[in-house]
């Protein structure tokens, strides 16, 4: 029980930290920020890798969880990078 | 040699470092000068968190490697092949996959253990948020790529919406089922199906013009789902990274809703009121069409021009020819600015991405608040496929459904060109008095062709 309270604390603090960090973003960066944040939500990959593999169902679920999260991670970072490399300020 | 305890401690230390890198990365993503490095930093955080997790896994290595390689291939191909105009639907799709991963994690946790009350509660919440994110994103993807075209109020939509409302009490029952000693195994599968249907019903009735809000919200939810999966697995880095995404998505959602002068609840559950005011019908006058050749003559003599793009520019893929026109105008000694409304297009910052793709310098882009006070100094405002975001009803007609929405007040410029395919009203279904103003000239036709004609006139 205590561990959940502690982790719930981490959760709330992180949300507030996130709100503080991103409260003033220029609109130019709205899309890259969204897409970059989207890539970060692929952190579910770490969770997928922690799953157990007792039975058949678990193995299938783990496979697809890893697959979907990997698509999210690789696709998300690449497309964000591609987008950001287009943002230029001409001298 | 490591003992088991040492591995766990080592992993958690790396997770802390990753969390810090994620925090710095997302902070740097919010500034133009540091954004590229921020994205890189966050990918390093991801790489280290994943690598250190791989040290000690239960799942077979073949499964892991094949799933990661397949995912990397699919993700990279989509990311590198996608056209910049298709970015909104692609971000929606990736969001959905992230939600799906959390959904599957929680499902696996359910089949794995006989969960205690608190664990069960977390499993059900994760499944619910993950499932809704997944299927909701699929609908958003379908709507944005125009593969799904179901009208609000159609039978299928109504049935799906009903599933959404049913899913809320179902979630509550599932969350507290162990306390009520209900045997979950029988109804669990039904709950999985219901959450997916609920996600369809959540997004299906929301119109295309409200998609910037929906995408930001789904983005936020995919992060929250990951954070709850982190609580479930007692993993710090999932919680921190997921919460950051949840917060950033929430901020974008609020920014978008503010730019429409509507509440999030109104956008999600009500939609635009059918145009309640009939006042605007009275003041409809004559529209004054203009040819591209005449538009050229006026532009050639203008000393300052404001370009206001909207979703129509994305549809016509006109961003490159717009940039070309801008350069020709600048060579001609005309000052050119681009007025970008936060909700123009189908996702936050949509216009910025398109113009960046076309190589328009981002310091030429201005926001409504910056440009409105000096609007009367612009000789010409060129509206390309935008409608509601330049509708003067928002400032002039208290009865209008969009009254109060901040707009780009192009009607105060000396001359306004409106490039439009036909006289149909915008997404909000509100008639736009701008088209009938004294200083407005309508340039009908495909935006790309019209501007193309102006550009070739300049070159002659």
Short mmCIF file of C-alpha atoms in Angstrom, two decimals:
data_model
loop_
_atom_site.label_atom_id
_atom_site.label_comp_id
_atom_site.label_asym_id
_atom_site.label_seq_id
_atom_site.Cartn_x
_atom_site.Cartn_y
_atom_site.Cartn_z
CA UNK A 1 0.00 0.00 0.00
CA UNK A 2 2.75 2.46 0.96
CA UNK A 3 4.45 1.94 -2.38
CA UNK A 4 1.29 3.01 -4.19
CA UNK A 5 1.05 6.19 -2.16
CA UNK A 6 4.66 6.94 -2.95
CA UNK A 7 4.17 6.28 -6.66
CA UNK A 8 0.92 8.25 -6.69
CA UNK A 9 2.97 11.11 -5.27
CA UNK A 10 5.48 10.74 -8.12
CA UNK A 11 2.57 10.73 -10.60
CA UNK A 12 1.06 13.95 -9.30
CA UNK A 13 4.39 15.77 -9.05
CA UNK A 14 5.29 14.74 -12.60
CA UNK A 15 1.99 16.06 -13.94
CA UNK A 16 2.53 19.40 -12.23
CA UNK A 17 6.12 19.49 -13.45
CA UNK A 18 4.90 18.78 -17.00
CA UNK A 19 2.31 21.55 -16.80
CA UNK A 20 4.99 24.00 -15.62
CA UNK A 21 7.51 22.96 -18.26
CA UNK A 22 5.24 23.27 -21.26
CA UNK A 23 2.91 26.08 -20.32
CA UNK A 24 4.52 28.58 -22.72
CA UNK A 25 5.14 26.90 -26.04
CA UNK A 26 5.18 28.97 -29.25
CA UNK A 27 2.48 27.80 -31.65
CA UNK A 28 5.15 26.97 -34.24
CA UNK A 29 6.13 24.05 -32.04
CA UNK A 30 2.66 22.73 -31.22
CA UNK A 31 2.87 19.88 -33.71
CA UNK A 32 6.47 18.81 -32.97
CA UNK A 33 5.73 18.97 -29.24
CA UNK A 34 2.67 16.78 -29.67
CA UNK A 35 4.51 14.35 -31.87
CA UNK A 36 7.55 14.31 -29.56
CA UNK A 37 5.32 13.73 -26.54
CA UNK A 38 3.63 10.99 -28.51
CA UNK A 39 6.99 9.27 -28.98
CA UNK A 40 7.59 9.49 -25.22
CA UNK A 41 4.27 7.76 -24.55
CA UNK A 42 5.93 4.79 -26.26
CA UNK A 43 7.59 4.32 -22.84
CA UNK A 44 4.88 1.68 -22.52
CA UNK A 45 7.55 -0.41 -24.28
CA UNK A 46 9.40 -0.67 -20.96
CA UNK A 47 6.18 -1.89 -19.34
CA UNK A 48 5.60 -4.39 -22.14
CA UNK A 49 9.09 -5.82 -21.65
CA UNK A 50 8.38 -6.37 -17.95
CA UNK A 51 5.41 -8.64 -18.60
CA UNK A 52 5.56 -12.26 -17.59
CA UNK A 53 5.49 -15.11 -20.06
CA UNK A 54 3.78 -17.87 -18.11
CA UNK A 55 1.30 -19.11 -20.65
CA UNK A 56 0.36 -18.87 -24.28
CA UNK A 57 -1.94 -15.86 -23.82
CA UNK A 58 0.72 -13.89 -21.95
CA UNK A 59 3.22 -14.51 -24.71
CA UNK A 60 0.81 -13.35 -27.38
CA UNK A 61 -0.16 -10.27 -25.35
CA UNK A 62 3.48 -9.45 -24.69
CA UNK A 63 4.38 -9.80 -28.35
CA UNK A 64 1.68 -7.37 -29.45
CA UNK A 65 2.32 -4.95 -26.59
CA UNK A 66 6.00 -4.78 -27.57
CA UNK A 67 5.09 -4.49 -31.25
CA UNK A 68 2.64 -1.61 -30.83
CA UNK A 69 4.88 0.25 -28.41
CA UNK A 70 7.88 -0.13 -30.74
CA UNK A 71 5.93 1.28 -33.68
CA UNK A 72 5.03 4.22 -31.43
CA UNK A 73 8.62 4.76 -30.30
CA UNK A 74 10.41 4.47 -33.63
CA UNK A 75 7.72 6.19 -35.68
CA UNK A 76 7.25 8.97 -33.13
CA UNK A 77 10.92 9.93 -32.79
CA UNK A 78 11.65 9.72 -36.49
CA UNK A 79 8.70 11.81 -37.60
CA UNK A 80 9.39 14.43 -34.92
CA UNK A 81 12.98 14.68 -36.03
CA UNK A 82 11.93 14.92 -39.67
CA UNK A 83 9.48 17.69 -38.83
CA UNK A 84 11.92 19.67 -36.68
CA UNK A 85 14.60 19.56 -39.35
CA UNK A 86 12.21 21.50 -41.60
CA UNK A 87 11.84 24.40 -39.17
CA UNK A 88 14.33 26.95 -40.30
CA UNK A 89 14.92 30.60 -39.78
CA UNK A 90 16.34 32.13 -42.89
CA UNK A 91 19.07 34.65 -42.27
CA UNK B 1 28.56 -11.22 -10.03
CA UNK B 2 25.25 -9.43 -9.75
CA UNK B 3 22.66 -10.79 -7.46
CA UNK B 4 19.00 -10.20 -8.31
CA UNK B 5 18.75 -7.27 -5.92
CA UNK B 6 21.67 -5.51 -7.54
CA UNK B 7 20.04 -5.70 -10.96
CA UNK B 8 16.85 -4.14 -9.65
CA UNK B 9 18.76 -1.34 -7.97
CA UNK B 10 20.84 -0.73 -11.07
CA UNK B 11 17.69 -0.67 -13.22
CA UNK B 12 16.02 1.84 -10.95
CA UNK B 13 19.08 4.08 -10.97
CA UNK B 14 19.04 4.11 -14.77
CA UNK B 15 15.28 4.77 -14.68
CA UNK B 16 15.96 7.87 -12.59
CA UNK B 17 18.53 9.10 -15.10
CA UNK B 18 16.07 8.40 -17.95
CA UNK B 19 13.33 10.31 -16.15
CA UNK B 20 15.60 13.34 -15.81
CA UNK B 21 16.52 13.12 -19.49
CA UNK B 22 12.83 12.90 -20.44
CA UNK B 23 12.11 15.99 -18.35
CA UNK B 24 14.96 17.96 -19.94
CA UNK B 25 14.03 16.66 -23.38
CA UNK B 26 10.42 17.75 -23.24
CA UNK B 27 11.46 21.11 -21.80
CA UNK B 28 13.83 21.66 -24.72
CA UNK B 29 11.13 20.60 -27.19
CA UNK B 30 9.26 23.73 -26.19
CA UNK B 31 11.88 26.15 -27.57
CA UNK B 32 12.72 26.60 -31.25
CA UNK B 33 16.47 26.76 -30.72
CA UNK B 34 16.69 23.59 -28.63
CA UNK B 35 13.86 21.47 -30.01
CA UNK B 36 15.99 19.12 -32.14
CA UNK B 37 18.34 18.41 -29.23
CA UNK B 38 15.35 17.94 -26.92
CA UNK B 39 13.92 15.24 -29.14
CA UNK B 40 17.32 13.58 -29.32
CA UNK B 41 17.72 13.70 -25.55
CA UNK B 42 14.33 12.12 -25.05
CA UNK B 43 15.22 9.34 -27.50
CA UNK B 44 18.41 8.69 -25.51
CA UNK B 45 16.25 8.48 -22.38
CA UNK B 46 14.03 5.95 -24.14
CA UNK B 47 16.98 3.91 -25.34
CA UNK B 48 18.56 3.69 -21.90
CA UNK B 49 15.28 2.84 -20.15
CA UNK B 50 14.55 0.08 -22.66
CA UNK B 51 18.11 -1.30 -22.65
CA UNK B 52 18.29 -1.57 -18.89
CA UNK B 53 14.90 -3.30 -18.80
CA UNK B 54 16.20 -5.87 -21.27
CA UNK B 55 18.85 -7.05 -18.77
CA UNK B 56 16.28 -9.00 -16.87
CA UNK B 57 13.19 -10.17 -18.77
CA UNK B 58 10.80 -13.06 -18.47
CA UNK B 59 9.55 -13.06 -22.05
CA UNK B 60 11.52 -15.13 -24.55
CA UNK B 61 14.25 -13.24 -26.37
CA UNK B 62 12.96 -14.37 -29.79
CA UNK B 63 9.58 -12.82 -29.09
CA UNK B 64 11.18 -9.59 -27.91
CA UNK B 65 13.59 -9.23 -30.80
CA UNK B 66 11.08 -10.10 -33.50
CA UNK B 67 8.44 -7.73 -32.05
CA UNK B 68 10.90 -4.84 -31.70
CA UNK B 69 12.37 -5.31 -35.18
CA UNK B 70 8.94 -5.57 -36.76
CA UNK B 71 7.75 -2.51 -34.84
CA UNK B 72 10.86 -0.55 -35.78
CA UNK B 73 10.37 -1.40 -39.44
CA UNK B 74 6.69 -0.49 -39.52
CA UNK B 75 7.20 2.69 -37.49
CA UNK B 76 10.17 3.88 -39.54
CA UNK B 77 8.50 3.21 -42.87
CA UNK B 78 5.38 5.13 -41.83
CA UNK B 79 7.42 8.00 -40.37
CA UNK B 80 9.70 8.42 -43.36
CA UNK B 81 7.13 7.89 -46.10
CA UNK B 82 4.29 10.00 -44.76
CA UNK B 83 3.52 13.26 -46.54
CA UNK B 84 3.59 16.35 -44.37
CA UNK B 85 -0.06 17.01 -45.16
CA UNK B 86 -0.90 13.60 -43.65
CA UNK B 87 0.89 14.29 -40.34
CA UNK B 88 -2.32 14.77 -38.30
CA UNK B 89 -3.69 11.33 -39.06
CA UNK B 90 -0.31 9.73 -38.54
CA UNK B 91 0.15 11.27 -35.10
CA UNK B 92 -3.36 10.01 -34.31
CA UNK B 93 -2.39 6.51 -35.40
CA UNK B 94 0.81 6.43 -33.29
CA UNK B 95 -1.17 7.70 -30.29
CA UNK B 96 -3.52 4.80 -30.76
CA UNK B 97 -0.67 2.28 -30.80
CA UNK B 98 0.72 3.66 -27.55
CA UNK B 99 -2.73 3.34 -25.97
CA UNK B 100 -3.00 -0.22 -27.29
CA UNK B 101 0.30 -1.18 -25.68
CA UNK B 102 -0.93 -0.01 -22.26
CA UNK B 103 -4.23 -1.81 -22.83
CA UNK B 104 -2.38 -5.09 -23.55
CA UNK B 105 -0.07 -4.62 -20.56
CA UNK B 106 -3.03 -4.33 -18.21
CA UNK B 107 -4.79 -7.27 -19.88
CA UNK B 108 -1.71 -9.42 -19.39
CA UNK B 109 -1.48 -8.35 -15.74
CA UNK B 110 -5.08 -9.41 -15.25
CA UNK B 111 -4.57 -12.90 -16.65
CA UNK B 112 -1.27 -13.19 -14.82
CA UNK B 113 -2.25 -12.76 -11.20
CA UNK B 114 -5.32 -12.88 -9.05
CA UNK B 115 -5.22 -9.15 -8.49
CA UNK B 116 -5.95 -7.58 -5.13
CA UNK B 117 -8.47 -4.74 -4.89
CA UNK B 118 -6.06 -1.91 -5.60
CA UNK B 119 -4.27 -3.74 -8.39
CA UNK B 120 -7.58 -4.65 -9.98
CA UNK B 121 -8.62 -1.02 -9.84
CA UNK B 122 -5.44 0.06 -11.65
CA UNK B 123 -5.81 -2.72 -14.22
CA UNK B 124 -9.33 -1.64 -15.11
CA UNK B 125 -8.45 2.05 -15.34
CA UNK B 126 -5.44 1.29 -17.55
CA UNK B 127 -7.53 -0.94 -19.80
CA UNK B 128 -10.21 1.70 -20.04
CA UNK B 129 -7.95 4.65 -20.86
CA UNK B 130 -5.73 2.57 -23.13
CA UNK B 131 -8.69 1.06 -24.99
CA UNK B 132 -10.43 4.40 -25.49
CA UNK B 133 -7.17 5.97 -26.66
CA UNK B 134 -6.66 3.14 -29.13
CA UNK B 135 -10.05 3.01 -30.80
CA UNK B 136 -10.64 6.76 -30.46
CA UNK B 137 -7.36 7.39 -32.26
CA UNK B 138 -8.32 4.94 -34.99
CA UNK B 139 -11.54 6.91 -35.56
CA UNK B 140 -9.57 10.19 -35.53
CA UNK B 141 -7.19 8.64 -38.07
CA UNK B 142 -10.11 7.54 -40.23
CA UNK B 143 -11.79 10.93 -40.07
CA UNK B 144 -8.60 12.86 -40.84
CA UNK B 145 -7.68 10.68 -43.79
CA UNK B 146 -11.32 10.82 -44.90
CA UNK B 147 -11.76 7.06 -44.73
CA UNK B 148 -14.58 7.36 -42.19
CA UNK B 149 -17.43 9.63 -43.03
CA UNK B 150 -20.27 9.01 -40.60
CA UNK B 151 -22.55 11.91 -39.89
CA UNK B 152 -23.31 12.96 -36.36
CA UNK B 153 -26.77 11.60 -35.55
CA UNK B 154 -26.55 8.60 -37.87
CA UNK B 155 -27.71 5.27 -36.45
CA UNK B 156 -24.25 3.71 -36.18
CA UNK B 157 -22.90 6.80 -34.45
CA UNK B 158 -25.79 6.80 -31.99
CA UNK B 159 -25.25 3.13 -31.14
CA UNK B 160 -21.52 3.71 -30.59
CA UNK B 161 -22.21 6.76 -28.43
CA UNK B 162 -24.54 4.60 -26.35
CA UNK B 163 -21.68 2.15 -25.82
CA UNK B 164 -19.56 5.05 -24.60
CA UNK B 165 -22.12 6.01 -21.97
CA UNK B 166 -22.59 2.35 -20.97
CA UNK B 167 -18.85 1.95 -20.54
CA UNK B 168 -18.70 4.43 -17.65
CA UNK B 169 -20.84 2.42 -15.19
CA UNK B 170 -19.19 -0.75 -16.53
CA UNK B 171 -15.78 0.66 -15.58
CA UNK B 172 -17.00 1.45 -12.06
CA UNK B 173 -18.35 -2.08 -11.63
CA UNK B 174 -15.12 -3.62 -12.89
CA UNK B 175 -13.02 -1.40 -10.64
CA UNK B 176 -14.78 -2.43 -7.47
CA UNK B 177 -15.85 -5.93 -8.48
CA UNK B 178 -13.52 -7.81 -6.10
CA UNK B 179 -15.03 -5.89 -3.18
CA UNK B 180 -18.51 -6.89 -4.34
CA UNK B 181 -17.23 -10.46 -4.83
CA UNK B 182 -18.31 -10.55 -8.44
CA UNK B 183 -16.48 -13.17 -10.47
CA UNK B 184 -14.65 -11.08 -13.03
CA UNK B 185 -13.44 -13.80 -15.33
CA UNK B 186 -16.77 -14.14 -17.09
CA UNK B 187 -17.32 -10.48 -17.81
CA UNK B 188 -13.72 -9.43 -18.34
CA UNK B 189 -13.66 -10.14 -22.05
CA UNK B 190 -16.93 -8.27 -22.52
CA UNK B 191 -15.36 -5.29 -20.76
CA UNK B 192 -12.39 -5.34 -23.15
CA UNK B 193 -14.74 -5.24 -26.14
CA UNK B 194 -16.88 -2.54 -24.54
CA UNK B 195 -13.92 -0.20 -23.95
CA UNK B 196 -12.90 -0.47 -27.59
CA UNK B 197 -16.45 0.25 -28.76
CA UNK B 198 -16.64 3.12 -26.27
CA UNK B 199 -13.59 4.75 -27.83
CA UNK B 200 -15.29 4.61 -31.22
CA UNK B 201 -18.37 6.25 -29.72
CA UNK B 202 -16.27 8.87 -27.95
CA UNK B 203 -14.70 10.32 -31.10
CA UNK B 204 -17.22 9.41 -33.82
CA UNK B 205 -19.66 12.31 -33.22
CA UNK B 206 -16.91 14.96 -33.11
CA UNK B 207 -16.53 16.98 -36.31
CA UNK B 208 -13.41 17.44 -38.41
CA UNK B 209 -12.88 21.07 -37.39
CA UNK B 210 -12.68 20.04 -33.73
CA UNK B 211 -9.94 17.52 -34.45
CA UNK B 212 -7.12 19.71 -33.07
CA UNK B 213 -8.74 19.37 -29.66
CA UNK B 214 -9.42 15.64 -30.02
CA UNK B 215 -5.89 14.80 -31.13
CA UNK B 216 -4.36 16.75 -28.25
CA UNK B 217 -6.69 15.02 -25.82
CA UNK B 218 -5.92 11.54 -27.18
CA UNK B 219 -2.24 12.45 -26.95
CA UNK B 220 -2.76 13.30 -23.31
CA UNK B 221 -4.70 10.08 -22.67
CA UNK B 222 -2.00 7.88 -24.21
CA UNK B 223 0.41 9.35 -21.67
CA UNK B 224 -2.00 8.88 -18.76
CA UNK B 225 -2.54 5.26 -19.81
CA UNK B 226 1.22 4.68 -19.73
CA UNK B 227 1.45 6.37 -16.32
CA UNK B 228 -1.27 4.08 -14.92
CA UNK B 229 0.48 1.06 -16.44
CA UNK B 230 3.52 2.33 -14.51
CA UNK B 231 1.56 2.39 -11.25
CA UNK B 232 0.41 -1.14 -12.01
CA UNK B 233 3.92 -2.42 -12.69
CA UNK B 234 5.45 -0.26 -9.93
CA UNK B 235 7.72 1.37 -12.48
CA UNK B 236 8.90 4.94 -11.94
CA UNK B 237 10.01 5.82 -15.44
CA UNK B 238 6.62 4.87 -16.91
CA UNK B 239 4.93 7.09 -14.38
CA UNK B 240 7.18 10.10 -14.97
CA UNK B 241 7.27 9.86 -18.77
CA UNK B 242 3.56 9.08 -19.02
CA UNK B 243 2.64 12.00 -16.76
CA UNK B 244 4.76 14.41 -18.81
CA UNK B 245 2.92 13.36 -21.96
CA UNK B 246 -0.39 13.60 -20.16
CA UNK B 247 0.42 17.14 -19.03
CA UNK B 248 1.68 18.35 -22.41
CA UNK B 249 -1.37 16.93 -24.18
CA UNK B 250 -3.61 18.60 -21.61
CA UNK B 251 -1.96 21.98 -22.17
CA UNK B 252 -2.40 21.71 -25.93
CA UNK B 253 -6.03 20.69 -25.43
CA UNK B 254 -6.64 23.77 -23.31
CA UNK B 255 -4.85 26.07 -25.78
CA UNK B 256 -6.96 24.70 -28.64
CA UNK B 257 -10.22 25.02 -26.74
CA UNK B 258 -9.36 28.59 -25.77
CA UNK B 259 -8.59 29.45 -29.39
CA UNK B 260 -12.13 28.34 -30.22
CA UNK B 261 -13.59 30.15 -27.22
CA UNK B 262 -15.32 26.94 -26.17
CA UNK B 263 -15.04 24.62 -23.22
CA UNK B 264 -13.56 21.16 -23.67
CA UNK B 265 -16.87 19.64 -22.59
CA UNK B 266 -18.74 21.60 -25.22
CA UNK B 267 -16.39 20.42 -27.96
CA UNK B 268 -16.50 16.77 -26.92
CA UNK B 269 -20.12 16.32 -26.01
CA UNK B 270 -22.14 19.08 -27.62
CA UNK B 271 -20.59 20.25 -30.86
CA UNK B 272 -21.59 23.47 -32.53
CA UNK B 273 -25.15 24.56 -31.89
CA UNK B 274 -27.03 24.62 -35.16
CA UNK B 275 -26.75 28.24 -36.21
CA UNK B 276 -29.17 29.79 -33.78
CA UNK B 277 -28.94 33.28 -35.13
CA UNK B 278 -30.75 34.11 -38.32
CA UNK B 279 -29.55 37.69 -38.14
CA UNK B 280 -26.68 37.10 -40.47
CA UNK B 281 -29.00 36.12 -43.32
CA UNK B 282 -30.33 39.63 -43.59
CA UNK B 283 -27.06 41.31 -44.23
CA UNK B 284 -25.92 39.01 -46.99
CA UNK B 285 -25.07 41.12 -49.95
CA UNK B 286 -23.33 40.68 -53.25
CA UNK B 287 -20.03 38.90 -53.43
CA UNK B 288 -17.44 40.48 -55.67
CA UNK B 289 -15.51 37.86 -57.63
CA UNK B 290 -12.10 38.66 -59.02
CA UNK B 291 -9.83 36.91 -61.52
CA UNK B 292 -6.29 35.79 -60.71
CA UNK B 293 -5.01 38.35 -63.24
CA UNK B 294 -6.68 41.23 -61.43
CA UNK B 295 -5.47 39.86 -58.11
CA UNK B 296 -1.95 39.99 -59.51
CA UNK B 297 -2.31 43.66 -60.45
CA UNK B 298 -3.41 44.57 -56.93
CA UNK B 299 -0.72 42.44 -55.27
CA UNK B 300 1.97 43.97 -57.47
CA UNK B 301 1.16 47.40 -56.10
CA UNK B 302 0.78 46.31 -52.47
CA UNK B 303 3.48 47.27 -50.04
CA UNK B 304 2.43 44.81 -47.35
CA UNK B 305 0.58 41.50 -47.61
CA UNK B 306 -0.74 39.16 -44.94
CA UNK B 307 -1.32 35.55 -45.95
CA UNK B 308 -3.85 33.65 -43.79
CA UNK B 309 -3.87 29.92 -44.54
CA UNK B 310 -6.43 27.36 -43.37
CA UNK B 311 -7.31 23.73 -43.87
CA UNK B 312 -8.09 24.49 -47.53
CA UNK B 313 -4.38 25.13 -48.14
CA UNK B 314 -3.57 21.65 -46.80
CA UNK B 315 -6.28 20.03 -48.93
CA UNK B 316 -5.08 21.81 -52.08
CA UNK B 317 -1.43 21.09 -51.15
CA UNK B 318 -0.85 24.74 -51.96
CA UNK B 319 1.91 25.46 -49.41
CA UNK B 320 4.77 25.36 -51.95
CA UNK B 321 3.13 27.71 -54.42
CA UNK B 322 2.20 29.99 -51.50
CA UNK B 323 5.85 30.20 -50.52
CA UNK B 324 6.76 30.93 -54.15
CA UNK B 325 4.25 33.77 -54.24
CA UNK B 326 5.64 35.11 -50.96
CA UNK B 327 9.18 35.15 -52.37
CA UNK B 328 8.08 36.90 -55.57
CA UNK B 329 6.26 39.51 -53.52
CA UNK B 330 9.35 40.08 -51.37
CA UNK B 331 11.52 40.49 -54.46
CA UNK B 332 8.97 43.04 -55.58
CA UNK B 333 9.59 45.01 -52.39
CA UNK B 334 6.43 43.90 -50.60
CA UNK B 335 6.51 43.00 -46.94
CA UNK B 336 4.95 39.53 -46.47
CA UNK B 337 3.69 38.01 -43.22
CA UNK B 338 1.76 34.84 -42.52
CA UNK B 339 -1.07 35.06 -40.01
CA UNK B 340 -1.51 31.71 -38.28
CA UNK B 341 -4.56 30.94 -36.17
CA UNK B 342 -3.93 28.27 -33.50
CA UNK B 343 -6.82 26.08 -34.68
CA UNK B 344 -6.37 26.54 -38.43
CA UNK B 345 -6.14 23.05 -39.90
CA UNK B 346 -6.71 19.71 -38.26
CA UNK B 347 -4.14 19.61 -35.48
CA UNK B 348 -2.27 22.05 -33.26
CA UNK B 349 0.32 23.85 -35.36
CA UNK B 350 -0.79 22.24 -38.63
CA UNK B 351 -0.18 25.37 -40.73
CA UNK B 352 3.24 25.93 -39.18
CA UNK B 353 4.36 22.46 -40.24
CA UNK B 354 3.11 22.88 -43.80
CA UNK B 355 4.77 26.26 -44.25
CA UNK B 356 7.97 24.94 -42.70
CA UNK B 357 7.88 22.08 -45.19
CA UNK B 358 7.57 24.64 -47.98
CA UNK B 359 10.62 26.43 -46.54
CA UNK B 360 8.93 29.54 -45.17
CA UNK B 361 11.08 31.12 -42.46
CA UNK B 362 9.30 30.78 -39.14
CA UNK B 363 9.97 34.38 -38.08
CA UNK B 364 7.52 35.48 -40.79
CA UNK B 365 4.68 33.67 -39.02
CA UNK B 366 2.60 35.84 -36.71
CA UNK B 367 -0.20 35.01 -34.27
CA UNK B 368 -3.60 36.75 -34.15
CA UNK B 369 -2.73 38.89 -31.12
CA UNK B 370 0.40 40.23 -32.81
CA UNK B 371 -1.18 41.08 -36.10
CA UNK B 372 -4.69 42.28 -35.23
CA UNK B 373 -3.72 45.68 -33.76
CA UNK B 374 -1.89 46.67 -36.97
CA UNK B 375 -4.27 44.97 -39.40
CA UNK B 376 -5.30 48.28 -41.04
CA UNK B 377 -1.72 48.83 -42.22
CA UNK B 378 -1.87 45.77 -44.51
CA UNK B 379 -2.73 46.57 -48.11
CA UNK B 380 -3.90 43.05 -48.89
CA UNK B 381 -4.88 40.08 -46.73
CA UNK B 382 -4.93 36.83 -48.70
CA UNK B 383 -7.16 34.19 -47.08
CA UNK B 384 -6.34 30.73 -48.43
CA UNK B 385 -8.89 28.08 -47.56
CA UNK B 386 -9.62 29.48 -44.11
CA UNK B 387 -13.13 30.38 -43.05
CA UNK B 388 -14.22 30.30 -39.42
CA UNK B 389 -10.90 31.69 -38.14
CA UNK B 390 -11.44 34.90 -40.14
CA UNK B 391 -15.21 35.20 -39.63
CA UNK B 392 -16.01 38.72 -38.39
CA UNK B 393 -19.25 37.41 -36.78
CA UNK B 394 -16.99 36.31 -33.95
CA UNK B 395 -16.43 39.96 -33.03
CA UNK B 396 -19.50 41.67 -34.45
CA UNK B 397 -22.54 39.44 -33.88
CA UNK B 398 -23.31 38.50 -30.27
CA UNK B 399 -25.91 35.96 -31.50
CA UNK B 400 -23.48 33.96 -33.61
CA UNK B 401 -22.45 30.47 -32.45
CA UNK B 402 -18.82 31.48 -32.83
CA UNK B 403 -19.19 34.85 -31.10
CA UNK B 404 -16.21 35.49 -28.83
CA UNK B 405 -13.81 33.21 -30.66
CA UNK B 406 -10.51 35.05 -31.22
CA UNK B 407 -10.07 35.51 -34.98
CA UNK B 408 -7.59 37.04 -37.38
CA UNK B 409 -9.39 40.28 -38.20
CA UNK B 410 -8.59 40.37 -41.90
CA UNK B 411 -11.72 42.46 -42.57
CA UNK B 412 -9.77 45.44 -41.17
CA UNK B 413 -7.15 45.18 -43.91
CA UNK B 414 -7.47 47.54 -46.87
CA UNK B 415 -8.31 44.75 -49.30
CA UNK B 416 -9.11 41.09 -48.60
CA UNK B 417 -8.75 38.29 -51.13
CA UNK B 418 -10.60 35.11 -50.21
CA UNK B 419 -9.50 32.01 -52.11
CA UNK B 420 -12.26 29.46 -51.90
CA UNK B 421 -13.67 26.62 -53.90
CA UNK B 422 -17.32 27.54 -53.47
CA UNK B 423 -19.62 29.61 -51.27
CA UNK B 424 -20.23 26.79 -48.76
CA UNK B 425 -19.94 27.80 -45.12
CA UNK B 426 -17.09 26.66 -42.88
CA UNK B 427 -17.01 23.76 -40.46
CA UNK B 428 -19.11 25.61 -37.92
CA UNK B 429 -21.92 25.96 -40.48
CA UNK B 430 -21.97 29.70 -39.90
CA UNK B 431 -22.38 32.08 -42.82
CA UNK B 432 -19.33 34.29 -43.15
CA UNK B 433 -20.14 38.03 -43.57
CA UNK B 434 -16.51 38.59 -44.59
CA UNK B 435 -17.39 37.42 -48.11
CA UNK B 436 -19.91 40.23 -48.49
CA UNK B 437 -17.78 43.07 -47.14
CA UNK B 438 -17.04 46.10 -49.26
CA UNK B 439 -13.29 45.45 -49.28
CA UNK B 440 -13.50 41.70 -49.98
CA UNK B 441 -12.79 40.10 -53.35
CA UNK B 442 -13.55 36.42 -53.91
CA UNK B 443 -11.12 34.36 -55.95
CA UNK B 444 -13.02 31.16 -56.68
CA UNK B 445 -11.35 27.91 -57.68
CA UNK B 446 -8.64 25.55 -56.50
CA UNK B 447 -6.21 27.50 -54.30
CA UNK B 448 -3.15 25.91 -55.86
CA UNK B 449 -4.25 26.79 -59.40
CA UNK B 450 -5.34 30.33 -58.50
CA UNK B 451 -2.04 31.16 -56.79
CA UNK B 452 -0.19 29.37 -59.57
CA UNK B 453 -1.77 31.78 -62.06
CA UNK B 454 -0.79 34.79 -59.96
CA UNK B 455 2.76 33.44 -59.68
CA UNK B 456 3.08 32.97 -63.44
CA UNK B 457 1.77 36.53 -63.98
CA UNK B 458 4.57 37.74 -61.70
CA UNK B 459 7.14 35.83 -63.68
CA UNK B 460 6.03 37.25 -67.04
#
